[in-house]
mmCIF file of C-alpha atoms in Angstrom:
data_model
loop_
_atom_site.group_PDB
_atom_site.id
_atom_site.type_symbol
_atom_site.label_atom_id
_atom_site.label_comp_id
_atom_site.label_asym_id
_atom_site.label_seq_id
_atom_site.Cartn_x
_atom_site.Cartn_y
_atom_site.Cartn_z
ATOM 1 C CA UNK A 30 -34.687 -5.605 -14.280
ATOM 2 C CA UNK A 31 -31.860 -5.941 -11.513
ATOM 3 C CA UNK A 32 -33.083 -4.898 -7.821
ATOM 4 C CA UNK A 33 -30.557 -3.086 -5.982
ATOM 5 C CA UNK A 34 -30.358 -5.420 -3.253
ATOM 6 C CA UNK A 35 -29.215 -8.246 -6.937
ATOM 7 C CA UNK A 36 -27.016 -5.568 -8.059
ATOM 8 C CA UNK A 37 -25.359 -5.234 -4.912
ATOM 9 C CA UNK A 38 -24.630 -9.441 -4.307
ATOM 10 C CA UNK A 39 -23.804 -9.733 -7.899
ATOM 11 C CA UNK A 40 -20.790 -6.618 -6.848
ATOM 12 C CA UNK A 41 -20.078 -9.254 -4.073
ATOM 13 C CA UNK A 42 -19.908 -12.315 -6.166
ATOM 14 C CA UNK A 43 -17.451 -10.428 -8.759
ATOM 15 C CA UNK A 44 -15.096 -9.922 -5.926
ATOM 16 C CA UNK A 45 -14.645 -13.274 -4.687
ATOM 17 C CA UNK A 46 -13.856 -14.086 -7.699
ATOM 18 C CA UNK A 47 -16.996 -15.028 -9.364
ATOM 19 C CA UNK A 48 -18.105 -18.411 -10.529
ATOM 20 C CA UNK A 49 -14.273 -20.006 -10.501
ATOM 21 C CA UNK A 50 -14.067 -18.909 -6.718
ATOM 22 C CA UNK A 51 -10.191 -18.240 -6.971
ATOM 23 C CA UNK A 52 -9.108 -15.108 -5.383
ATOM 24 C CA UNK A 53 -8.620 -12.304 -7.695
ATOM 25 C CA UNK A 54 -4.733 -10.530 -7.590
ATOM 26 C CA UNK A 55 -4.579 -6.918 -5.691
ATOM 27 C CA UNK A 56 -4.278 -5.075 -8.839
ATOM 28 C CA UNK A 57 -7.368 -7.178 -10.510
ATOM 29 C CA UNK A 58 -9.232 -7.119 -7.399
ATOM 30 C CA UNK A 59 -8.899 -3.227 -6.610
ATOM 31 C CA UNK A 60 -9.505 -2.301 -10.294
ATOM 32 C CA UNK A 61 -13.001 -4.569 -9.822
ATOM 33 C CA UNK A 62 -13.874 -2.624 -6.683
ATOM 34 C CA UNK A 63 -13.625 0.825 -8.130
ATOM 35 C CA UNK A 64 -15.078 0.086 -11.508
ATOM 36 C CA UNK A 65 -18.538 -1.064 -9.413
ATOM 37 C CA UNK A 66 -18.214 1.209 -6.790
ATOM 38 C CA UNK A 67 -19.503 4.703 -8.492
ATOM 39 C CA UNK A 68 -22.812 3.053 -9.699
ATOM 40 C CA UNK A 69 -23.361 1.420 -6.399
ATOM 41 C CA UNK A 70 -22.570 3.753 -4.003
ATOM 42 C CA UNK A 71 -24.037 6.981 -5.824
ATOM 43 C CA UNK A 72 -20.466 9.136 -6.273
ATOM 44 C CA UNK A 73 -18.999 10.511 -9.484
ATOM 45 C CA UNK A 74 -15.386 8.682 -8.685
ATOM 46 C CA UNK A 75 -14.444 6.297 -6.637
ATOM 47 C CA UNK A 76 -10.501 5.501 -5.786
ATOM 48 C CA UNK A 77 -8.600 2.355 -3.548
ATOM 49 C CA UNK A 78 -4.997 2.202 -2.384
ATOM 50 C CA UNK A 79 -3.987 -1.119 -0.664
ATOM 51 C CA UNK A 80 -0.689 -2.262 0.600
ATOM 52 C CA UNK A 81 -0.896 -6.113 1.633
ATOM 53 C CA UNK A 82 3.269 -6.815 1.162
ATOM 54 C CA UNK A 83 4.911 -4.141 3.046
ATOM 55 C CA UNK A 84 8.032 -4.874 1.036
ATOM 56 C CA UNK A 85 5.497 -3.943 -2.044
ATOM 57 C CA UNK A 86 5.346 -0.557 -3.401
ATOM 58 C CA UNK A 87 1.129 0.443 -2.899
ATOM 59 C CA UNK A 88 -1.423 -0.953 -5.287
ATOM 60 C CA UNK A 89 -3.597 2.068 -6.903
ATOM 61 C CA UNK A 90 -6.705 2.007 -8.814
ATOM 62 C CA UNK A 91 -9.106 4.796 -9.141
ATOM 63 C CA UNK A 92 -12.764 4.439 -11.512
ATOM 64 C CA UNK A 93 -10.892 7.855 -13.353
ATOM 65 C CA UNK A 94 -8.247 8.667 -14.284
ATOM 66 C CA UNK A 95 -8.185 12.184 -12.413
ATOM 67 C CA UNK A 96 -9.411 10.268 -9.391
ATOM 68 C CA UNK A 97 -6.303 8.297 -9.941
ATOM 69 C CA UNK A 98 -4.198 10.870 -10.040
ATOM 70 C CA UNK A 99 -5.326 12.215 -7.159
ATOM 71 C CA UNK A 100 -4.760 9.048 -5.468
ATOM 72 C CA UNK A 101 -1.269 9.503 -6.773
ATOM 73 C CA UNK A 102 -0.062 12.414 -5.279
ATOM 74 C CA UNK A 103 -2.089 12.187 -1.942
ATOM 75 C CA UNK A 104 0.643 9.600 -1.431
ATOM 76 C CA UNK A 105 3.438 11.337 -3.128
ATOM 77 C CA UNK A 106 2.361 14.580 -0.488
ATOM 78 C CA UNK A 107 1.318 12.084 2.407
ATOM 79 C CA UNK A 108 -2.124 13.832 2.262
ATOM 80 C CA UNK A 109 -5.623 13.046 1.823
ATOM 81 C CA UNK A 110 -8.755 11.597 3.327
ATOM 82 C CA UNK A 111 -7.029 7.918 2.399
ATOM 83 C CA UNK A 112 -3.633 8.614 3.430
ATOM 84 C CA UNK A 113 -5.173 9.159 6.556
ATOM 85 C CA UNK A 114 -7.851 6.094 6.789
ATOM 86 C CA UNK A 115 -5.024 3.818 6.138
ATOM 87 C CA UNK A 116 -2.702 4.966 8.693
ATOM 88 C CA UNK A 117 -5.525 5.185 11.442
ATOM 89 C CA UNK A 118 -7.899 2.262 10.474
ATOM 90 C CA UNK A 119 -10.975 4.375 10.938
ATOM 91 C CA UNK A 120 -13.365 6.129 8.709
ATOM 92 C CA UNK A 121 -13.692 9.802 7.726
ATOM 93 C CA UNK A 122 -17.285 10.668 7.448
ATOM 94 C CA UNK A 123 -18.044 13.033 4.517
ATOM 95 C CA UNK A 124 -16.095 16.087 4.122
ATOM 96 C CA UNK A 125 -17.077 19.050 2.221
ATOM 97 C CA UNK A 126 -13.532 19.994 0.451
ATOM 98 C CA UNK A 127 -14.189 23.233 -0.501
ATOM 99 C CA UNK A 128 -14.480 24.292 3.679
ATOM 100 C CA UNK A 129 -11.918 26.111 5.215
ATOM 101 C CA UNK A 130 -11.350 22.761 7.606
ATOM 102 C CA UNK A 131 -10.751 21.116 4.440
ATOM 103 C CA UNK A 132 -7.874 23.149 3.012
ATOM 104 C CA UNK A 133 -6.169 23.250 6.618
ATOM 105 C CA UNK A 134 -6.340 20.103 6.659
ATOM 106 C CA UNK A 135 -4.630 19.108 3.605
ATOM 107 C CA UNK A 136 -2.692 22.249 2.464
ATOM 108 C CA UNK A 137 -2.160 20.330 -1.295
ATOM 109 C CA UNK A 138 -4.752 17.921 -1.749
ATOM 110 C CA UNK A 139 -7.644 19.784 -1.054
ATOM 111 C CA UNK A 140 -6.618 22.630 -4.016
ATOM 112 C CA UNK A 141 -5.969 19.445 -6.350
ATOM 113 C CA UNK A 142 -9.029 17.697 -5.842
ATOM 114 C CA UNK A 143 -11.443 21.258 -6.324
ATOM 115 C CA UNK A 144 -9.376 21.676 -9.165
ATOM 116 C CA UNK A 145 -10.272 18.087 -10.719
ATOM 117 C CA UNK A 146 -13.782 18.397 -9.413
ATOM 118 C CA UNK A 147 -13.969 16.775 -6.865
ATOM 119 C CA UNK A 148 -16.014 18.598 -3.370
ATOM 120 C CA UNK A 149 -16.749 15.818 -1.376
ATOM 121 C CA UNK A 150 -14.787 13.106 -0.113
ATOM 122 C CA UNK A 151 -14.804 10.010 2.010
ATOM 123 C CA UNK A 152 -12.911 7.185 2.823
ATOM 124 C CA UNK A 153 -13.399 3.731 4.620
ATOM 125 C CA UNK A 154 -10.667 1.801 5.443
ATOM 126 C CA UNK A 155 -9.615 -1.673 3.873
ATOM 127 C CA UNK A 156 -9.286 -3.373 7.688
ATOM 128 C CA UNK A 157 -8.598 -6.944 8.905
ATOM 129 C CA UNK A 158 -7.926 -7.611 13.126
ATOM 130 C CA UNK A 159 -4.677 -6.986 12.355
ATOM 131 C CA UNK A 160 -4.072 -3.554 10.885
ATOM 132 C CA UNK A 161 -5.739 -1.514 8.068
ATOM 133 C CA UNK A 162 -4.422 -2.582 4.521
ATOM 134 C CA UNK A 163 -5.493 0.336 2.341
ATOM 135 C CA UNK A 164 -8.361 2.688 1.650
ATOM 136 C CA UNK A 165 -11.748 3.157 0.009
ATOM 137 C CA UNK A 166 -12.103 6.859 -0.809
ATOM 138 C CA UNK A 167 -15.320 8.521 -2.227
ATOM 139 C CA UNK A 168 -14.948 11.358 -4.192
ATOM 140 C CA UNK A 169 -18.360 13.553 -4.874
ATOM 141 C CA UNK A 170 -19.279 16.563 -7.077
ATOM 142 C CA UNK A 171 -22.066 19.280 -6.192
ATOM 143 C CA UNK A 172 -24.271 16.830 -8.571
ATOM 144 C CA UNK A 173 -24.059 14.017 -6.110
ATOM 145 C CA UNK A 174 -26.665 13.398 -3.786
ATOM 146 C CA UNK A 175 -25.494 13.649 0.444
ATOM 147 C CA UNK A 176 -24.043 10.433 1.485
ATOM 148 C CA UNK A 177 -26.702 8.276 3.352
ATOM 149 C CA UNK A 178 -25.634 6.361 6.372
ATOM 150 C CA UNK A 179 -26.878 3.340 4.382
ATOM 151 C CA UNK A 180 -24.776 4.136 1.914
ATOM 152 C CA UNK A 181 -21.440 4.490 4.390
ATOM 153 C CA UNK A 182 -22.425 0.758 5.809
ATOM 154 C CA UNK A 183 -22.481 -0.521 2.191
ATOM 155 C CA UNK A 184 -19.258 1.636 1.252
ATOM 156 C CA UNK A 185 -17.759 -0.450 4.641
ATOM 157 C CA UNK A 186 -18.687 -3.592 4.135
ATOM 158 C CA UNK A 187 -17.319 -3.436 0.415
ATOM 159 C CA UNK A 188 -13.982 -2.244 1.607
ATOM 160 C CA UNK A 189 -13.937 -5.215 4.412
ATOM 161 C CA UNK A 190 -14.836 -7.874 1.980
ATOM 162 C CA UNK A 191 -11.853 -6.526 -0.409
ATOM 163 C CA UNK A 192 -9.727 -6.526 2.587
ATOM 164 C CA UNK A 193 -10.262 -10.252 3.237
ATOM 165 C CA UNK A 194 -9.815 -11.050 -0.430
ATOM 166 C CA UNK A 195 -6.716 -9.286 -0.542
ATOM 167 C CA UNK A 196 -5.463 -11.175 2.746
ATOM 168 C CA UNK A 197 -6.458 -14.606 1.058
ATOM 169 C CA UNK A 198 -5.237 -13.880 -2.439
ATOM 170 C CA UNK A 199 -1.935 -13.220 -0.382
ATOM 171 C CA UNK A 200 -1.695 -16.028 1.737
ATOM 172 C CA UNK A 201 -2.458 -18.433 -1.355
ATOM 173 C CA UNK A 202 0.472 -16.660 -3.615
ATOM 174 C CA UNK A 203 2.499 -17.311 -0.546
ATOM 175 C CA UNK A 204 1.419 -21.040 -0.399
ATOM 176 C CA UNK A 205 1.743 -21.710 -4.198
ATOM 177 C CA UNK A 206 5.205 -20.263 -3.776
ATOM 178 C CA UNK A 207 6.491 -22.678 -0.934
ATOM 179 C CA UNK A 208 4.734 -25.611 -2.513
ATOM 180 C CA UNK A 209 7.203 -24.160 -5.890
ATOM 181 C CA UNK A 210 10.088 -24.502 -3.392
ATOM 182 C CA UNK A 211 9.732 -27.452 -1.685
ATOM 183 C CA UNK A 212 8.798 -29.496 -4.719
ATOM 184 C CA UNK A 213 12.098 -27.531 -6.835
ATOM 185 C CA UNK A 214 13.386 -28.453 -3.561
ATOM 186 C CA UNK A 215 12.648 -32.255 -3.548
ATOM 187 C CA UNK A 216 13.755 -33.105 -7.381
ATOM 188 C CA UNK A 217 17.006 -31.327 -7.164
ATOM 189 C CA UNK A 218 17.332 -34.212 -3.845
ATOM 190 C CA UNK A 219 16.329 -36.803 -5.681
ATOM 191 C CA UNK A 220 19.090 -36.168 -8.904
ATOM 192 C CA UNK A 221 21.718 -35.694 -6.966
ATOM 193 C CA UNK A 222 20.972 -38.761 -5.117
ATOM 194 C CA UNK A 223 20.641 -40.614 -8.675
ATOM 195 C CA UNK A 224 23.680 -39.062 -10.056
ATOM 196 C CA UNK A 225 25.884 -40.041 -6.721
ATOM 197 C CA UNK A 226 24.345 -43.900 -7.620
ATOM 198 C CA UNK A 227 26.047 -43.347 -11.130
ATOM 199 C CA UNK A 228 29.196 -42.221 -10.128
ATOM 200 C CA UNK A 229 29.632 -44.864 -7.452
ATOM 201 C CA UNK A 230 28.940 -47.586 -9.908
ATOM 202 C CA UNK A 231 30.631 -46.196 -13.038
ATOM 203 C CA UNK A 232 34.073 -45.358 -10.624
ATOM 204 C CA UNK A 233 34.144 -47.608 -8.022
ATOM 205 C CA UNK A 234 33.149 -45.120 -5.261
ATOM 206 C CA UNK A 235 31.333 -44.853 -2.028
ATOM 207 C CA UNK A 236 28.479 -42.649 -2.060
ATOM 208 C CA UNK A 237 30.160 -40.408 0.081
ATOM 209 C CA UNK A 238 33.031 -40.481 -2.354
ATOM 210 C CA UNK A 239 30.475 -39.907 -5.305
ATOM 211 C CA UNK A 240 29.191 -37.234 -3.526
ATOM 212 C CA UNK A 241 32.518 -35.262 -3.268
ATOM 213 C CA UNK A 242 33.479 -36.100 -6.612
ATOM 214 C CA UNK A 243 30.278 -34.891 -7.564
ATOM 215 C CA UNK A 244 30.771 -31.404 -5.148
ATOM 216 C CA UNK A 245 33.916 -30.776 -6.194
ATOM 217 C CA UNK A 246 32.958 -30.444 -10.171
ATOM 218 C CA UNK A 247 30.802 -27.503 -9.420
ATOM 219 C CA UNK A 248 32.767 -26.021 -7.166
ATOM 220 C CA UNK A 249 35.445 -25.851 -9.807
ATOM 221 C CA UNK A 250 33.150 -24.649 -12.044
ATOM 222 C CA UNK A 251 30.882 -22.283 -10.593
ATOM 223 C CA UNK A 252 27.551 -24.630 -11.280
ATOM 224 C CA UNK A 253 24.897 -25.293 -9.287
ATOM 225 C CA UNK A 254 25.545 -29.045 -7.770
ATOM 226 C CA UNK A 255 21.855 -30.154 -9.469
ATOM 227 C CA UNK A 256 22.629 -29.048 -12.424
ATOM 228 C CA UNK A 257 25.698 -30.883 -12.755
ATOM 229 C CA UNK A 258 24.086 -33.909 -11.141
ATOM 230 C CA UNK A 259 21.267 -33.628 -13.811
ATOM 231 C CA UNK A 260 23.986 -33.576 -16.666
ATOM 232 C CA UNK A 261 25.702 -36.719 -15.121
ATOM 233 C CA UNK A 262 22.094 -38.832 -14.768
ATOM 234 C CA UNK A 263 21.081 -37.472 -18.502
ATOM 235 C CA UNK A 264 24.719 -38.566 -19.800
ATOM 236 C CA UNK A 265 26.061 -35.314 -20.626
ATOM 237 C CA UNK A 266 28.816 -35.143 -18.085
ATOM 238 C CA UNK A 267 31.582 -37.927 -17.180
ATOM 239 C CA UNK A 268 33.417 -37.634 -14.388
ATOM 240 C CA UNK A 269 36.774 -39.475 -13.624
ATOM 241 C CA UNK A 270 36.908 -41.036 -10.219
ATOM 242 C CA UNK A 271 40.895 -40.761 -10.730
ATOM 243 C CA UNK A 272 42.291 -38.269 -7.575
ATOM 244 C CA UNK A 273 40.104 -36.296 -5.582
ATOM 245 C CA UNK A 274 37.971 -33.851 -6.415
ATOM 246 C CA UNK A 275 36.878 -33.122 -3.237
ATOM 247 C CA UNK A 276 39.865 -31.421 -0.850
ATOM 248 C CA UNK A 277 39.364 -34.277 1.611
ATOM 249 C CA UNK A 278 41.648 -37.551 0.752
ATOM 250 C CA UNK A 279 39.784 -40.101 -1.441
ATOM 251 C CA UNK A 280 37.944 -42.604 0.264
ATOM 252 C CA UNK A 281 37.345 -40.344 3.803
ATOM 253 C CA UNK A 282 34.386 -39.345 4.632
ATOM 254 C CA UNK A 283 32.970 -35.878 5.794
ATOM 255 C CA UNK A 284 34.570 -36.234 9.301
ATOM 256 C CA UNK A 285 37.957 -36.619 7.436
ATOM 257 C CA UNK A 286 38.752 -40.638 8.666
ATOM 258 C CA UNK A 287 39.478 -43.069 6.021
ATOM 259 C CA UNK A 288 36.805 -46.460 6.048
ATOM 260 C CA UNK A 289 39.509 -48.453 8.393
ATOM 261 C CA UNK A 290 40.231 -45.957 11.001
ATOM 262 C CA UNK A 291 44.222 -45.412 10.211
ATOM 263 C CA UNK A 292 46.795 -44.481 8.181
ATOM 264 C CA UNK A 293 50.221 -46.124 7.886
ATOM 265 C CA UNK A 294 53.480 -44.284 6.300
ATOM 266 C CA UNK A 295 56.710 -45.393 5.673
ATOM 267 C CA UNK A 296 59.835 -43.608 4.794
ATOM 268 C CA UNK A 297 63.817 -43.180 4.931
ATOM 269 C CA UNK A 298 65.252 -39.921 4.767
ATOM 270 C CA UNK A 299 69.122 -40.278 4.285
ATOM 271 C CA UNK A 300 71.396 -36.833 4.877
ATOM 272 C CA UNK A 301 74.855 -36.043 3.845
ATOM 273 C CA UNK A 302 76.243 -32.797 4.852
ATOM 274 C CA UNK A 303 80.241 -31.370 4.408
ATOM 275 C CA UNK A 304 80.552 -29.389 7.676
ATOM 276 C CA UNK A 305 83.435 -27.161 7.727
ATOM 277 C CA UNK A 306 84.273 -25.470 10.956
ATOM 278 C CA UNK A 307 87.297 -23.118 12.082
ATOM 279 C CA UNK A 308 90.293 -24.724 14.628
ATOM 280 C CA UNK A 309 89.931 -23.399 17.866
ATOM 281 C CA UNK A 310 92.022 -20.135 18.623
ATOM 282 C CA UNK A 311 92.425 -19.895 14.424
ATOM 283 C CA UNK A 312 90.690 -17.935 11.455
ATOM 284 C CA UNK A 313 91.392 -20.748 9.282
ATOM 285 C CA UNK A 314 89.609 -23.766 8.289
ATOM 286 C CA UNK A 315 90.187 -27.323 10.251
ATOM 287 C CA UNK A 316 89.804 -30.606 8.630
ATOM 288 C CA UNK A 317 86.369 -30.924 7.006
ATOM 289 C CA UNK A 318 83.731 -33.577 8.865
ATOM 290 C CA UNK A 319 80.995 -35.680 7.766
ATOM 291 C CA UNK A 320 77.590 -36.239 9.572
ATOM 292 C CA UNK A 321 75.327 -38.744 7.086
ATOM 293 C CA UNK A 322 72.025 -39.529 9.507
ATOM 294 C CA UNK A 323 69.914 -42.485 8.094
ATOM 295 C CA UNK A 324 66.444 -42.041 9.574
ATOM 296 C CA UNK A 325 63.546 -44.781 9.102
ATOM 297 C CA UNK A 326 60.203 -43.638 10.633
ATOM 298 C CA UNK A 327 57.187 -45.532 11.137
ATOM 299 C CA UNK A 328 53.670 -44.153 12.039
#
C-alpha cells in the first residue's frame, strides 16, 4: 500500500521527469501536474496556466474539462483567482465563491464557476526570483473537505517545483536551439570554404576571386550562397571563371585594388569636325574650317 508521504515523492519524481531525468515540455509538464493534483491535494478539479515565453500564447491544462474551460475564459474576461495569482505572485487563500465578496470580485467568473460546480477556489502561484510564471488554481465542491494549511504548503511547493521545471525545460530548448545554429552555422562555413578551393583550382582563381564568383551566382539567382556552394563541392553546379560575376573587376579584392596595386590604360581618340560659321557683319555662311585633334593619353 502507498503512504501518502510515497505518493506524494512519487508526484515529485513524475515531474522532473521521472527515471530519464529530462525536463518534461510546458504542455506535458502542466497536463502531469493537474492530472496528480486532485488526488493529492483533496479537490474535485484542479487547473494550471503558465506563460514561460512571453512571445508564447499561455499554456492551459485543467484535470476537467469544465475546469478547463473555466481556465479559458478567466483569461478571455481577465478574471479569476489565477488571473490574479499570476499577475501578483502571491497566493489567494480559499475563497468561498458563492459569497457576495466573491461575485464582486469577479462579476463573470464567479457565475461560471457556480454554474460548473465549482464553490471553492484557490490558487498558488507558479513563482521563480524573477516573476510569477503562471498559476495553480484549486477548484472545490460542497463535497470537499476545508483546505488544511498542510495542504496549501503542499499545493505551494508543487506549483514551485513546476515553476523550476518549466524555467529549465526552457532554458534547455533554448540551448538545443543555439547548439542547432551554430553547428548549421559551422557546416554552411566549412562548404563554402571547400567550394571556393574548387573554383580556384578548376578556374584559375584566387580565393577571393572564387569567392565572388561564387557570390555572384546566388545573387543572380536568388539562392542561398551554401546551397550553391554545396551544389559546386557535390558536382552539380559548374561555374565559368570567364568575366566577373562579382560587380568588382576580376582579380580585385574586396577593397576594390587589383593584386599589383595599379592600373595602366592606353588610348587615342582622333576627332574630325566640319565647323561652319557665319562671316562677320553677314547672314551667310563663310568658308567651312577643319579642327581634327589627335589625343594620346596615358594613365
Amino acid at each position: 500500500m502507498t503512504t501518502p508521504a510515497q505518493q506524494i515523492a512519487d508526484v515529485f519524481v513524475e515531474l522532473s521527469g521521472g527515471s530519464a531525468g529530462t525536463p518534461l515540455e510546458a504542455p506535458e509538464l502542466l497536463t502531469t501536474l493537474v492530472r496528480c493534483g486532485p488526488e493529492l491535494l483533496g479537490v474535485r478539479a484542479v487547473s494550471a496556466v503558465a506563460v514561460v515565453d512571453a512571445r508564447a500564447e499561455p499554456q492551459i491544462a485543467g484535470s476537467e474539462d469544465s475546469a478547463q474551460l473555466l481556465k479559458r475564459e478567466g483569461l478571455k474576461w481577465s478574471e479569476g483567482p489565477g488571473t490574479e495569482t499570476r499577475r501578483s505572485g502571491h497566493a489567494l487563500p480559499c475563497i468561498d465563491l458563492d459569497s457576495p465578496a466573491a461575485r464582486r470580485r469577479w462579476p463573470r467568473y464567479t457565475p461560471r464557476a457556480l454554474e460548473l460546480g465549482y464553490t471553492r477556489t484557490a490558487a498558488f502561484p507558479l513563482r521563480t526570483r524573477e516573476q510569477p510564471l503562471g498559476a495553480l488554481v484549486l477548484l472545490g465542491s460542497p463535497a470537499d473537505a476545508p483546505m488544511s494549511e498542510e495542504t496549501a504548503a503542499l499545493a505551494q511547493s508543487l506549483a514551485d517545483f513546476t515553476a523550476l521545471a518549466l524555467i529549465r525545460g526552457h532554458e534547455l530548448q533554448e540551448s538545443r536551439t543555439l547548439t542547432g545554429q551554430l553547428e548549421h552555422a559551422l557546416v554552411s562555413r566549412v562548404i563554402i570554404e571547400q567550394a571556393k578551393g574548387v573554383l580556384a583550382n578548376s578556374c584559375g582563381l584566387s580565393m577571393n576571386g572564387a569567392f565572388g564568383l561564387l557570390r555572384g551566382h546566388a545573387r543572380a539567382h536568388r539562392r542561398l550562397l551554401a546551397d550553391v556552394a554545396r551544389d559546386v563541392v557535390e558536382g552539380r553546379l559548374r561555374l565559368d571563371g570567364d568575366g566577373p560575376a562579382d560587380p568588382r573587376p576580376p582579380g580585385t579584392d574586396r577593397e576594390g585594388s587589383s593584386p599589383t596595386g595599379t592600373f595602366r590604360l592606353t588610348g587615342t581618340l582622333s576627332i574630325t569636325t566640319d565647323i561652319t560659321a557665319p562671316a562677320p557683319g553677314r547672314g551667310t555662311a563663310g568658308p567651312p574650317g577643319r579642327l581634327t585633334p589627335s589625343t594620346s593619353t596615358h594613365v
